[in-house]
PDB file of C-alpha atoms and ligand atoms in Angstrom:
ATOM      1  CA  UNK A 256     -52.270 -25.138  71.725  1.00 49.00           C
ATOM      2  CA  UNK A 257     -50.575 -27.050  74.556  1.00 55.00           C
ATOM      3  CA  UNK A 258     -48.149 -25.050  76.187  1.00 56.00           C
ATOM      4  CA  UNK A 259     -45.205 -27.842  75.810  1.00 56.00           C
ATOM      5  CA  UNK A 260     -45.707 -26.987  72.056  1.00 52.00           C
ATOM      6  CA  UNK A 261     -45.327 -23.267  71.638  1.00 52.00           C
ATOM      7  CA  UNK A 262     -42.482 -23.159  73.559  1.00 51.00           C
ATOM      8  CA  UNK A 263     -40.478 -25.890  71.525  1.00 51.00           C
ATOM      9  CA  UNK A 264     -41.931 -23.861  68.091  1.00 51.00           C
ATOM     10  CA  UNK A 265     -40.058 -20.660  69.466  1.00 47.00           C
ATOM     11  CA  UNK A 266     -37.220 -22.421  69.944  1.00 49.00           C
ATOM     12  CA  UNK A 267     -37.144 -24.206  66.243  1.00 46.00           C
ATOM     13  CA  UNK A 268     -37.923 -20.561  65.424  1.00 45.00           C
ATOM     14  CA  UNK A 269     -34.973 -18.691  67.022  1.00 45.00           C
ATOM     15  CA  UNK A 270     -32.276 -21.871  65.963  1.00 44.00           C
ATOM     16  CA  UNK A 271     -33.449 -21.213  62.446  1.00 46.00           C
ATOM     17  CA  UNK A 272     -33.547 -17.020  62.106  1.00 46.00           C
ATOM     18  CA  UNK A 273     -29.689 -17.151  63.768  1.00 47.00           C
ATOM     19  CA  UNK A 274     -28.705 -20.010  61.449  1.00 49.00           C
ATOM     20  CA  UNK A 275     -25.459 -18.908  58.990  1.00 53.00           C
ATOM     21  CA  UNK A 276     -23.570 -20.570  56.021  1.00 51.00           C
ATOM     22  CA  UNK A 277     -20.592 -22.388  57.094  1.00 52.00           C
ATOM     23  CA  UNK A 278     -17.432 -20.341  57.497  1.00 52.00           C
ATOM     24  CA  UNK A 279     -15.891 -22.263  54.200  1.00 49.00           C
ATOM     25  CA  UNK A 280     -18.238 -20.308  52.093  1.00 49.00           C
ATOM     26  CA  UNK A 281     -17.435 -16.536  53.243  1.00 46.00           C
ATOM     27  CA  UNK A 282     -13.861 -16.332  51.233  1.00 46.00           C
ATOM     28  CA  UNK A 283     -15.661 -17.542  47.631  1.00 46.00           C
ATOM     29  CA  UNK A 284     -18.224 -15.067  47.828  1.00 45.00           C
ATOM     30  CA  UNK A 285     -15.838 -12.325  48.737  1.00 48.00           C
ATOM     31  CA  UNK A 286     -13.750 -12.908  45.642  1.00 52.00           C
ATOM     32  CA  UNK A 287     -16.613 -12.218  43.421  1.00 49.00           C
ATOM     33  CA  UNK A 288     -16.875  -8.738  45.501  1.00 53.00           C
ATOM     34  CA  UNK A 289     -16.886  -6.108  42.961  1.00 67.00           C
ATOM     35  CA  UNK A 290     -17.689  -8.752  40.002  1.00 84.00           C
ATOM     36  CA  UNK A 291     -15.743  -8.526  37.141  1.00 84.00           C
ATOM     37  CA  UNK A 292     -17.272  -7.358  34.396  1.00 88.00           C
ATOM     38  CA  UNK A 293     -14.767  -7.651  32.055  1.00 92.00           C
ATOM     39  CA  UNK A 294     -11.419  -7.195  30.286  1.00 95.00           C
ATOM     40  CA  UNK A 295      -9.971  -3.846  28.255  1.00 96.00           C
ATOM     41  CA  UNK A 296      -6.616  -3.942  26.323  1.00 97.00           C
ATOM     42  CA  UNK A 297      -5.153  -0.378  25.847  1.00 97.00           C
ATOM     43  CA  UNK A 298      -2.821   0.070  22.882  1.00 97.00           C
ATOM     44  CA  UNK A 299      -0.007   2.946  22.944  1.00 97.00           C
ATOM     45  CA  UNK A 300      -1.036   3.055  19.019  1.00 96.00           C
ATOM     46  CA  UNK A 301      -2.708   0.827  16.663  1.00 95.00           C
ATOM     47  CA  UNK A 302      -0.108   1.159  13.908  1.00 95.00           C
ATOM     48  CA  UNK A 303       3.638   0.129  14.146  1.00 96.00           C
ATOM     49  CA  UNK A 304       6.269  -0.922  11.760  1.00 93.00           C
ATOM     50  CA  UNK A 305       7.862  -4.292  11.372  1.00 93.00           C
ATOM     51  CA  UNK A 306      10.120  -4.781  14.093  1.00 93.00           C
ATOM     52  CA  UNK A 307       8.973  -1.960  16.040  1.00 95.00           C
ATOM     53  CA  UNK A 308       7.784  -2.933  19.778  1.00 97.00           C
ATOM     54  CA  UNK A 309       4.996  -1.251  21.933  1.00 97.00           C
ATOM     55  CA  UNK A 310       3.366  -2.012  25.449  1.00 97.00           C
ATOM     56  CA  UNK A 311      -0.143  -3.067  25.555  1.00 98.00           C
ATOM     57  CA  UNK A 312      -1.571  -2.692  29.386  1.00 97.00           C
ATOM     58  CA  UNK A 313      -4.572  -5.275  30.368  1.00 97.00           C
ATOM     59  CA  UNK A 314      -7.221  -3.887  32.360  1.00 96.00           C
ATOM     60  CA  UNK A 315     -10.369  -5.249  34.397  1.00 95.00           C
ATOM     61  CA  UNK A 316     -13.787  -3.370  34.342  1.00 93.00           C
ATOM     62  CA  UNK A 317     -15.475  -3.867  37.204  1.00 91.00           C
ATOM     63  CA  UNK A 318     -19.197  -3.735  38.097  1.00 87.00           C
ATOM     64  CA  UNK A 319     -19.467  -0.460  39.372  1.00 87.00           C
ATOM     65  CA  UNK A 320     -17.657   0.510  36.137  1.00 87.00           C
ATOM     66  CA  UNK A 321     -14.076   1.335  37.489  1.00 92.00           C
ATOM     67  CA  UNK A 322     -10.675  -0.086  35.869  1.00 93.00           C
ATOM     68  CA  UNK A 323      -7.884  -1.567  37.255  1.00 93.00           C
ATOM     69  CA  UNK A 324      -4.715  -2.535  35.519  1.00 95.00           C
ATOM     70  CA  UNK A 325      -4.024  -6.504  35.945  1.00 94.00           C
ATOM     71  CA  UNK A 326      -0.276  -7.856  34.947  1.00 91.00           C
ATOM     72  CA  UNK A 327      -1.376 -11.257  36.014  1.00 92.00           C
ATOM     73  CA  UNK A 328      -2.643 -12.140  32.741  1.00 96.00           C
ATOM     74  CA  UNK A 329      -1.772 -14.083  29.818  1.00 97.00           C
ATOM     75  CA  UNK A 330      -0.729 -12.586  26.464  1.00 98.00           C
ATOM     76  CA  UNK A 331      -0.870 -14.595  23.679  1.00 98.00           C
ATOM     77  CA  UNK A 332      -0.846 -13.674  19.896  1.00 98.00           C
ATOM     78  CA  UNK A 333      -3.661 -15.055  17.457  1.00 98.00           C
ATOM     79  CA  UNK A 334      -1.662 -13.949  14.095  1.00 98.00           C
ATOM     80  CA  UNK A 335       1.569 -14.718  15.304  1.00 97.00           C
ATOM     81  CA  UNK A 336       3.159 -14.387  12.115  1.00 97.00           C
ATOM     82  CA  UNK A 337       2.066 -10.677  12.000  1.00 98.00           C
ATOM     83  CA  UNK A 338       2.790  -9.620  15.970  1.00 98.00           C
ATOM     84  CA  UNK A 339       4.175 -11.444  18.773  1.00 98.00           C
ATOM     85  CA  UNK A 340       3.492 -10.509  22.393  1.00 98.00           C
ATOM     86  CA  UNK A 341       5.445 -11.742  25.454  1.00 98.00           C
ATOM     87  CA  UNK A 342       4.330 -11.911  29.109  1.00 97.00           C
ATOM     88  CA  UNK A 343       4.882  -8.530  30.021  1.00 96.00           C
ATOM     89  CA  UNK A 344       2.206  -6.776  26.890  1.00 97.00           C
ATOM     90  CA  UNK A 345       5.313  -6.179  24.955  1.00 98.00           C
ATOM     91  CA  UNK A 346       4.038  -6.243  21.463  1.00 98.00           C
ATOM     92  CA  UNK A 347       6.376  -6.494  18.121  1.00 98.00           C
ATOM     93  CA  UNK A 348       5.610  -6.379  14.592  1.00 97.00           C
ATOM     94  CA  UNK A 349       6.582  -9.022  12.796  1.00 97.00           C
ATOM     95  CA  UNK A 350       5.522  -9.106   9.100  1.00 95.00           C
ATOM     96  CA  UNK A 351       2.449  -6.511   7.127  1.00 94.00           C
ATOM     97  CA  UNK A 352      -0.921  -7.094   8.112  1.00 97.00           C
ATOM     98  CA  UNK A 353      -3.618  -6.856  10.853  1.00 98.00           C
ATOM     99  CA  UNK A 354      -2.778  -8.477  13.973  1.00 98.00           C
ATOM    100  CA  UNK A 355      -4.618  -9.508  17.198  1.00 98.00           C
ATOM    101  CA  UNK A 356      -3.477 -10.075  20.974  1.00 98.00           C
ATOM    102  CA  UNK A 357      -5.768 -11.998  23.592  1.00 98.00           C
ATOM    103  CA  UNK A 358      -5.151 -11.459  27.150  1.00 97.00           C
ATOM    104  CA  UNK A 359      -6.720 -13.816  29.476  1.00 96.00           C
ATOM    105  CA  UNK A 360      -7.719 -13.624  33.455  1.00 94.00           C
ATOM    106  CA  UNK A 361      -9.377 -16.739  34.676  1.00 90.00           C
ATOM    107  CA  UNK A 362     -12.165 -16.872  32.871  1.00 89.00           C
ATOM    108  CA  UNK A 363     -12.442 -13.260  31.190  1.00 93.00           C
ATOM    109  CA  UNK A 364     -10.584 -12.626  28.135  1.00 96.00           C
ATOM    110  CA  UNK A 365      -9.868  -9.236  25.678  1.00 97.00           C
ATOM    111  CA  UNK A 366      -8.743  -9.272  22.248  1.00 98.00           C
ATOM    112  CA  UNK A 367      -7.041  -6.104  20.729  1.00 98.00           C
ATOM    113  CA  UNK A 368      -5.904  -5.694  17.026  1.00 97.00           C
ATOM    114  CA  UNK A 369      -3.271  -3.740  15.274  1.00 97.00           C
ATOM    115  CA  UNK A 370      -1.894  -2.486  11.902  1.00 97.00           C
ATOM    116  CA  UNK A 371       1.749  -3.490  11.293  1.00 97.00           C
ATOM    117  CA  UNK A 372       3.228  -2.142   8.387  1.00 92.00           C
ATOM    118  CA  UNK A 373       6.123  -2.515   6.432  1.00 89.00           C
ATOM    119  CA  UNK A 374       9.142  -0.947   7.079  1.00 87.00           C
ATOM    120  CA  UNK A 375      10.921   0.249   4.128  1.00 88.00           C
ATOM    121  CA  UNK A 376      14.865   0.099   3.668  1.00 91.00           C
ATOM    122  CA  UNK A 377      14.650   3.351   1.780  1.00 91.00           C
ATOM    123  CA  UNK A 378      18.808   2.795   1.031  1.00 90.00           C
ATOM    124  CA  UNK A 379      17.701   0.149  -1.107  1.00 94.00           C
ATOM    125  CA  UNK A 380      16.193   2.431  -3.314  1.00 96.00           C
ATOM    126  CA  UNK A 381      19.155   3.695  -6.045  1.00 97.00           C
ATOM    127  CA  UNK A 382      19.171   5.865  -8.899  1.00 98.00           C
ATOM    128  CA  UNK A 383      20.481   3.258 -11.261  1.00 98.00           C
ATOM    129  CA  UNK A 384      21.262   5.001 -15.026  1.00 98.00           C
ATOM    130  CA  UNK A 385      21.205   9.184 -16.242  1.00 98.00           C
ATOM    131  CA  UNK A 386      21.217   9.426 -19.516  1.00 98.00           C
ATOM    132  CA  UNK A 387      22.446  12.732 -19.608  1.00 98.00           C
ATOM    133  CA  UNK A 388      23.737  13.545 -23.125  1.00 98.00           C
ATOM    134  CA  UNK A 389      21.838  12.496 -25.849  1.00 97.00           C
ATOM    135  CA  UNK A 390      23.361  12.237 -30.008  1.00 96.00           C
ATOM    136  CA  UNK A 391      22.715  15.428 -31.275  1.00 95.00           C
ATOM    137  CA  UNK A 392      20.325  17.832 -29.385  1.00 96.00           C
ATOM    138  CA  UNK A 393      19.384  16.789 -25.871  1.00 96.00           C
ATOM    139  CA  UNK A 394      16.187  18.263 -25.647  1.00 95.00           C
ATOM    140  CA  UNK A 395      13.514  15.973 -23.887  1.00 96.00           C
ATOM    141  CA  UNK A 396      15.769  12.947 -24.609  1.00 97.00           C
ATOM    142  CA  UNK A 397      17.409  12.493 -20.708  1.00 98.00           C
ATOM    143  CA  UNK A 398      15.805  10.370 -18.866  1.00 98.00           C
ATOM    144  CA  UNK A 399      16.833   9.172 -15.160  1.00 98.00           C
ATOM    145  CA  UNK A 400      16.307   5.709 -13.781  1.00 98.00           C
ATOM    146  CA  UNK A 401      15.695   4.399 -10.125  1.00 98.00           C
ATOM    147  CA  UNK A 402      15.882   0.861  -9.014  1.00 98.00           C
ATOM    148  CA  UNK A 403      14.187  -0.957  -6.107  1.00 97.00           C
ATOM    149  CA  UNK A 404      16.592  -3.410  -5.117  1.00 96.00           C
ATOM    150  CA  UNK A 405      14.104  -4.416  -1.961  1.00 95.00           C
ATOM    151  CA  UNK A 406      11.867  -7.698  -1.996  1.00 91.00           C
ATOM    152  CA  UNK A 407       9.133  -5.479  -1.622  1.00 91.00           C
ATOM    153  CA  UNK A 408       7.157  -2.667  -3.024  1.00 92.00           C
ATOM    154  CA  UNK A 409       8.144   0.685  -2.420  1.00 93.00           C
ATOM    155  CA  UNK A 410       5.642   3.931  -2.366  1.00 91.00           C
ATOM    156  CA  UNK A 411       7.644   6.685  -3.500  1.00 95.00           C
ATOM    157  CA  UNK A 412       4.527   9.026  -3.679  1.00 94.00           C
ATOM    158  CA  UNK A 413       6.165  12.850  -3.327  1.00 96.00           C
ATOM    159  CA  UNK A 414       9.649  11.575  -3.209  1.00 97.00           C
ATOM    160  CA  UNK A 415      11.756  13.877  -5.435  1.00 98.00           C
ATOM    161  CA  UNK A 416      14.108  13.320  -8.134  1.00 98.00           C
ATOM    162  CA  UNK A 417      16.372  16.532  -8.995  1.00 97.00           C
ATOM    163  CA  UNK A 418      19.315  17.921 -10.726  1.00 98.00           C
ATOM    164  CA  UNK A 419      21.949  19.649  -8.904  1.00 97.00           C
ATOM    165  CA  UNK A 420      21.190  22.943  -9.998  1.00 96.00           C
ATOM    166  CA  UNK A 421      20.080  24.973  -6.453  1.00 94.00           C
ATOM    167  CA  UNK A 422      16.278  26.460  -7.218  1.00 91.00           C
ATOM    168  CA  UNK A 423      15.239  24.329 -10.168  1.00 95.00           C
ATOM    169  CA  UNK A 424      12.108  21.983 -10.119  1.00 96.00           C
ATOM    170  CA  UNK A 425      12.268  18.736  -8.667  1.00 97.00           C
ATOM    171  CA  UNK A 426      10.410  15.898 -10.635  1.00 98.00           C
ATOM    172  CA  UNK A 427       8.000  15.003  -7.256  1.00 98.00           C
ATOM    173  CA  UNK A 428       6.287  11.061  -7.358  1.00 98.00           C
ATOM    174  CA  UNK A 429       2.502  11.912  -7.933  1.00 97.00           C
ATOM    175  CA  UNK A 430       0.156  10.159  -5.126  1.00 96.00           C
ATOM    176  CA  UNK A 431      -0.046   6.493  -5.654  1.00 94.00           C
ATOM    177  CA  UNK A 432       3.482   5.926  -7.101  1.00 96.00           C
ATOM    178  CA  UNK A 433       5.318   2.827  -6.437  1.00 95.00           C
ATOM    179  CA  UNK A 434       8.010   0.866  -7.373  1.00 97.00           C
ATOM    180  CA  UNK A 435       7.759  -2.933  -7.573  1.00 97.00           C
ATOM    181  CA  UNK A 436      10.191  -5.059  -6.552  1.00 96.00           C
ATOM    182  CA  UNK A 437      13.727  -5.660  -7.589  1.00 97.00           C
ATOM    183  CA  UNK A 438      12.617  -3.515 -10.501  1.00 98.00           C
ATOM    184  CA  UNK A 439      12.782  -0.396 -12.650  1.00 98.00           C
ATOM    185  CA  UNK A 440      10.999   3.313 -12.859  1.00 98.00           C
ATOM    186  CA  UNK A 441      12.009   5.915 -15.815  1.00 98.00           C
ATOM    187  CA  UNK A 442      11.348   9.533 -15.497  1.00 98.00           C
ATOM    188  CA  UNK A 443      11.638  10.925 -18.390  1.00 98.00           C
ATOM    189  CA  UNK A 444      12.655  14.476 -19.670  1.00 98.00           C
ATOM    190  CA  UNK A 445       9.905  14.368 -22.462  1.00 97.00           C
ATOM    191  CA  UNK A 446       7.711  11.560 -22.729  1.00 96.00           C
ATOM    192  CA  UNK A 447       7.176  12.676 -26.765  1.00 97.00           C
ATOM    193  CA  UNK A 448      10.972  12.100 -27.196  1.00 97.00           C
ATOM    194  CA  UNK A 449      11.715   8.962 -24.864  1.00 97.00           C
ATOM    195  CA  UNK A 450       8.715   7.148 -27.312  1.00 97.00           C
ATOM    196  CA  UNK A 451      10.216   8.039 -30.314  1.00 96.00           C
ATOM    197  CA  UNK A 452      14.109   7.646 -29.165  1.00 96.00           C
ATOM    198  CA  UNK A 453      12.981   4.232 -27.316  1.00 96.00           C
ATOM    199  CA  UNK A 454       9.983   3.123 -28.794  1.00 96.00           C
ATOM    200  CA  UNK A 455       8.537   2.857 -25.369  1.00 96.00           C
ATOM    201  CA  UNK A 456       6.582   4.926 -22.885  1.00 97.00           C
ATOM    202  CA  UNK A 457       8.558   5.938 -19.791  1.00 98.00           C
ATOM    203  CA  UNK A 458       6.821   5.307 -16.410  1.00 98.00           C
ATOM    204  CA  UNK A 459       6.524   9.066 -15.646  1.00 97.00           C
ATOM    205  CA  UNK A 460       6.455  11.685 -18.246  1.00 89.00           C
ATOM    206  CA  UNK A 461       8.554  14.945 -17.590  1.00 93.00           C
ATOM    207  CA  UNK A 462      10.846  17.031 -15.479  1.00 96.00           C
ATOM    208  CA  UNK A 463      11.804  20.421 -15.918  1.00 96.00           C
ATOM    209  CA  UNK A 464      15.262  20.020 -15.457  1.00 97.00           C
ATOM    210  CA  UNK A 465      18.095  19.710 -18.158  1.00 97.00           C
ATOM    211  CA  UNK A 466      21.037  17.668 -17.073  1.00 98.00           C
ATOM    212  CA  UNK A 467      24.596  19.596 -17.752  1.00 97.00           C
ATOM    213  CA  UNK A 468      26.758  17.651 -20.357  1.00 98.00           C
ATOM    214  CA  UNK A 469      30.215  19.007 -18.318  1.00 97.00           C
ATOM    215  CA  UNK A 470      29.265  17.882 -14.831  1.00 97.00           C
ATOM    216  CA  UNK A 471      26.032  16.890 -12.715  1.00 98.00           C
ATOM    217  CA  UNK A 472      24.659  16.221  -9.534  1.00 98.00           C
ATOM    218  CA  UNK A 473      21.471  13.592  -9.295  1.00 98.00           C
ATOM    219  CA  UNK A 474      19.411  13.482  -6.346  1.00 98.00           C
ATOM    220  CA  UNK A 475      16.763  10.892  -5.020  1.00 98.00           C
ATOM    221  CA  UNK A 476      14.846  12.724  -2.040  1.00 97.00           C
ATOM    222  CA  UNK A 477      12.744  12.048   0.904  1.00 95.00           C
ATOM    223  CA  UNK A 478       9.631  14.612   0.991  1.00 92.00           C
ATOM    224  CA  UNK A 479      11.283  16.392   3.054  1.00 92.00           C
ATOM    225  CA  UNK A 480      14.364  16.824   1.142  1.00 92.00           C
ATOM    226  CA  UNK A 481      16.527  13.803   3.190  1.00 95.00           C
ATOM    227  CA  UNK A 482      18.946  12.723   0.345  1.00 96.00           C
ATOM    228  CA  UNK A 483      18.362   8.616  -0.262  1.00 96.00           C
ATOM    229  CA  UNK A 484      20.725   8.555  -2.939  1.00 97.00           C
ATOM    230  CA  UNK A 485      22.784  11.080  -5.111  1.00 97.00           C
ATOM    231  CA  UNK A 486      25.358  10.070  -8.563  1.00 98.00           C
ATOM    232  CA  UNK A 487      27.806  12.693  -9.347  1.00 98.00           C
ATOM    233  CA  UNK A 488      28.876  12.809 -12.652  1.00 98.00           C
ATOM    234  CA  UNK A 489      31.928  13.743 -14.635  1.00 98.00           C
ATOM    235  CA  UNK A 490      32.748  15.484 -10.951  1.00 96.00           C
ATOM    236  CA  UNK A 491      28.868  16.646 -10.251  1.00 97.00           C
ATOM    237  CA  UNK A 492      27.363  20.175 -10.829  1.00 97.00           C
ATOM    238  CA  UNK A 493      28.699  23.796  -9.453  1.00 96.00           C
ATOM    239  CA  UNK A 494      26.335  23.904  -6.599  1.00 96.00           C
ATOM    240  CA  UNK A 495      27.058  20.300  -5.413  1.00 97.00           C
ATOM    241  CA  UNK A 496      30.224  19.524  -6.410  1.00 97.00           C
ATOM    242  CA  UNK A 497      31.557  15.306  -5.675  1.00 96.00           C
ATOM    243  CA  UNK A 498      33.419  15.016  -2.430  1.00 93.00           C
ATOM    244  CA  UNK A 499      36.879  13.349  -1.335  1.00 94.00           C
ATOM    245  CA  UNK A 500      34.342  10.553  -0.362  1.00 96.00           C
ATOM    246  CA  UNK A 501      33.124   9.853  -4.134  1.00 97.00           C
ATOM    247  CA  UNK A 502      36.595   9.044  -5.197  1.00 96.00           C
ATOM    248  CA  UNK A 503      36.809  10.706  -8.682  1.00 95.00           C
ATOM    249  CA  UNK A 504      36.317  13.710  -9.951  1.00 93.00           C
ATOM    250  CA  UNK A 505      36.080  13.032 -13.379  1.00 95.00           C
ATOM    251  CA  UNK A 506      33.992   9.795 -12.889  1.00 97.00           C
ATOM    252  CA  UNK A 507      31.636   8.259 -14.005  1.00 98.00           C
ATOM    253  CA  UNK A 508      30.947  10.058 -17.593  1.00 98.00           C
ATOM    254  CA  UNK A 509      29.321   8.746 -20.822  1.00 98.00           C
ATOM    255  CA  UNK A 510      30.154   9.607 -24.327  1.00 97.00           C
ATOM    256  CA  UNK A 511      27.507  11.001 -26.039  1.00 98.00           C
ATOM    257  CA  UNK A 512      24.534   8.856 -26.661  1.00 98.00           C
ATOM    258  CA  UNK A 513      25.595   6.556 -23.877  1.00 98.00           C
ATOM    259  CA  UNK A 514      24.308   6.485 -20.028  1.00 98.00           C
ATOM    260  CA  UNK A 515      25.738   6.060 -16.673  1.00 98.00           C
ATOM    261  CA  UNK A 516      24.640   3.155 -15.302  1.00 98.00           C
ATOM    262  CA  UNK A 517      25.203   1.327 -11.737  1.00 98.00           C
ATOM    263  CA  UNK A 518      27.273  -1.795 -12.083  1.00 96.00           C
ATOM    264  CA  UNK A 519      26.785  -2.504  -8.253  1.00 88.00           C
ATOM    265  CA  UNK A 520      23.571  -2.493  -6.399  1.00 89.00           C
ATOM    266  CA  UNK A 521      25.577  -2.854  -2.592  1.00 90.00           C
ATOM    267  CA  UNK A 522      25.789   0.923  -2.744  1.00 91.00           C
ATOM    268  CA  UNK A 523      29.461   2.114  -1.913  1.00 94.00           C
ATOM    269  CA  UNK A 524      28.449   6.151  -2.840  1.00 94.00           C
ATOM    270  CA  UNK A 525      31.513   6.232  -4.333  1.00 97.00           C
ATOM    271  CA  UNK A 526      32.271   6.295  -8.328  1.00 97.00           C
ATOM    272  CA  UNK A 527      32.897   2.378  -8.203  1.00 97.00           C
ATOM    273  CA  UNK A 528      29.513   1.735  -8.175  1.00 97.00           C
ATOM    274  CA  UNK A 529      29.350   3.124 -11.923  1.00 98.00           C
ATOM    275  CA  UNK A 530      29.926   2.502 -15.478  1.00 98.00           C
ATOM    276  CA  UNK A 531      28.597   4.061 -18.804  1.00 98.00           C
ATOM    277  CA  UNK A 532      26.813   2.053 -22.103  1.00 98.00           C
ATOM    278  CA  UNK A 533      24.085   1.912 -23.971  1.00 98.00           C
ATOM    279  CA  UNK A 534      21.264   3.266 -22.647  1.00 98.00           C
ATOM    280  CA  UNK A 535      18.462   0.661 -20.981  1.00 98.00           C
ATOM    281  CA  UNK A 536      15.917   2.442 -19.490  1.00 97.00           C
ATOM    282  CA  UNK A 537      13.654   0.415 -17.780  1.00 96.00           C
ATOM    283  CA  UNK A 538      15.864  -2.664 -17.550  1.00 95.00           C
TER     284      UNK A 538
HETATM  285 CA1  LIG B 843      22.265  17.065 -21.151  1.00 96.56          CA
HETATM  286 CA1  LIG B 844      23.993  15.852 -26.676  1.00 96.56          CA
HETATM  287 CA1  LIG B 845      18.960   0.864 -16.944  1.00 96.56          CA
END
């Protein structure tokens, strides 16, 4: 080879090995150092109520595996009539149902979903009639009746209806119990005796209880023994006498063969709110 030649090869040879991407490359290529590999919502819960409001946190994954939490991101909701989420991951039930959130960075995106579910306005749930003292004998005629004055189902499943005798037997909701809306449930002393006095089967059959005929004391119960509603009657029983709040201590009262009955379903908890007549269970 002619000596001219080699010595302009070596030099091609040397510009090319120290030859380097423009500067206007370096800052892309260090954004994408560690890659994202892509995007975790973490939910405090994954059941709330209606109207209840948790904070969801947005997190990138990155190659090497690691997490880091990201507020940049946008929230959006993708049931928005069943949870809304503002830009901070505050998340708020809205209405029953499964709902999903979507945060977005650039191009990576997470979706998380959630159970919202009802909440119930348990003080809309009323005893609404005793029918306490029956013609004649009373035995397995009483019956007690509860009204759901909400828009909305109710599960009353192990919710307790009682006389206000301390250590007797509450009538408890079996599993699966539920009151429909803006309507009616009859417990019923008997079952036997509310057919043949009614002609019509009561929604639940029997309680152990007898209701006094000179004074009584009707409780509606939580589970756990939180008192939703309570009637006293003709000035309620020994062991839980009506208070200066309730107004009367003689009232309401029903002759025999008639009920007390609520006349008004924005529940004062005072004897106002009652009346006596002919019995209508169930309506
Ligand atoms: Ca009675
Ligand atoms: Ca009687
Ligand atoms: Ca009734």
């Amino acid at each position: 080879m002619n000596r001219n030649l080699m010595i302009i090869s070596a030099s091609i040879a040397v510009l090319f090995s120290s030859c380097k991407y423009p500067e206007a490359y370096v800052p892309l290529m260090k954004n994408r150092e560690p890659k994202v590999f892509g995007m975790e919502i973490i939910l405090p819960v994954h059941t709330i109520h209606e109207q209840e409001t948790v904070r969801a946190e947005a997190y990138v994954i990155l190659a090497d595996g690691k997490k880091h939490a990201v507020t940049e991101v946008l929230w959006e909701s993708l049931d928005a009539e069943i949870v809304s989420v503002d830009q901070t991951g505050a998340v708020t039930g809205r209405s029953p149902g499964r709902g999903r959130i979507r945060a977005t960075l650039d191009v990576k995106a997470a979706v998380a979903e959630l159970d919202v579910e009802r909440h119930i306005d348990y003080n809309r749930i009323m005893i609404s009639e005793v029918f306490y003292d029956a013609t004649g004998s009373d035995d397995g005629k009483e019956f007690i009746e509860l009204y759901n004055d909400n828009d909305y189902p109710c599960d009353v499943s192990g919710m307790q209806v009682k006389d206000g005798a301390i250590g007797s037997k509450p009538f408890v909701f079996p599993e699966g119990s539920s009151i429909n809306p803006r309507s009616y449930v009859v417990v019923a002393s008997s079952s036997d005796r509310f057919f043949e006095l009614f002609g019509a089967e009561p929604d639940y059959g029997y309680f152990s209880f007898t209701l006094n005929n000179s004074g009584e004391t009707v409780f509606f119960m939580k589970n756990d023994g939180t008192v939703i509603d309570v009637v006293f009657i003709m000035g309620g029983a020994d062991d839980f006498p009506s208070d200066e709040t309730w107004g009367s201590a003689g009232l309401p009262a029903a002759p025999a063969g008639d009920s007390v009955e609520r006349i008004n379903t924005d529940d004062t908890g005072t004897w106002h709110d009652w009346a006596s007549g002919a019995p209508s269970p169930g309506s």
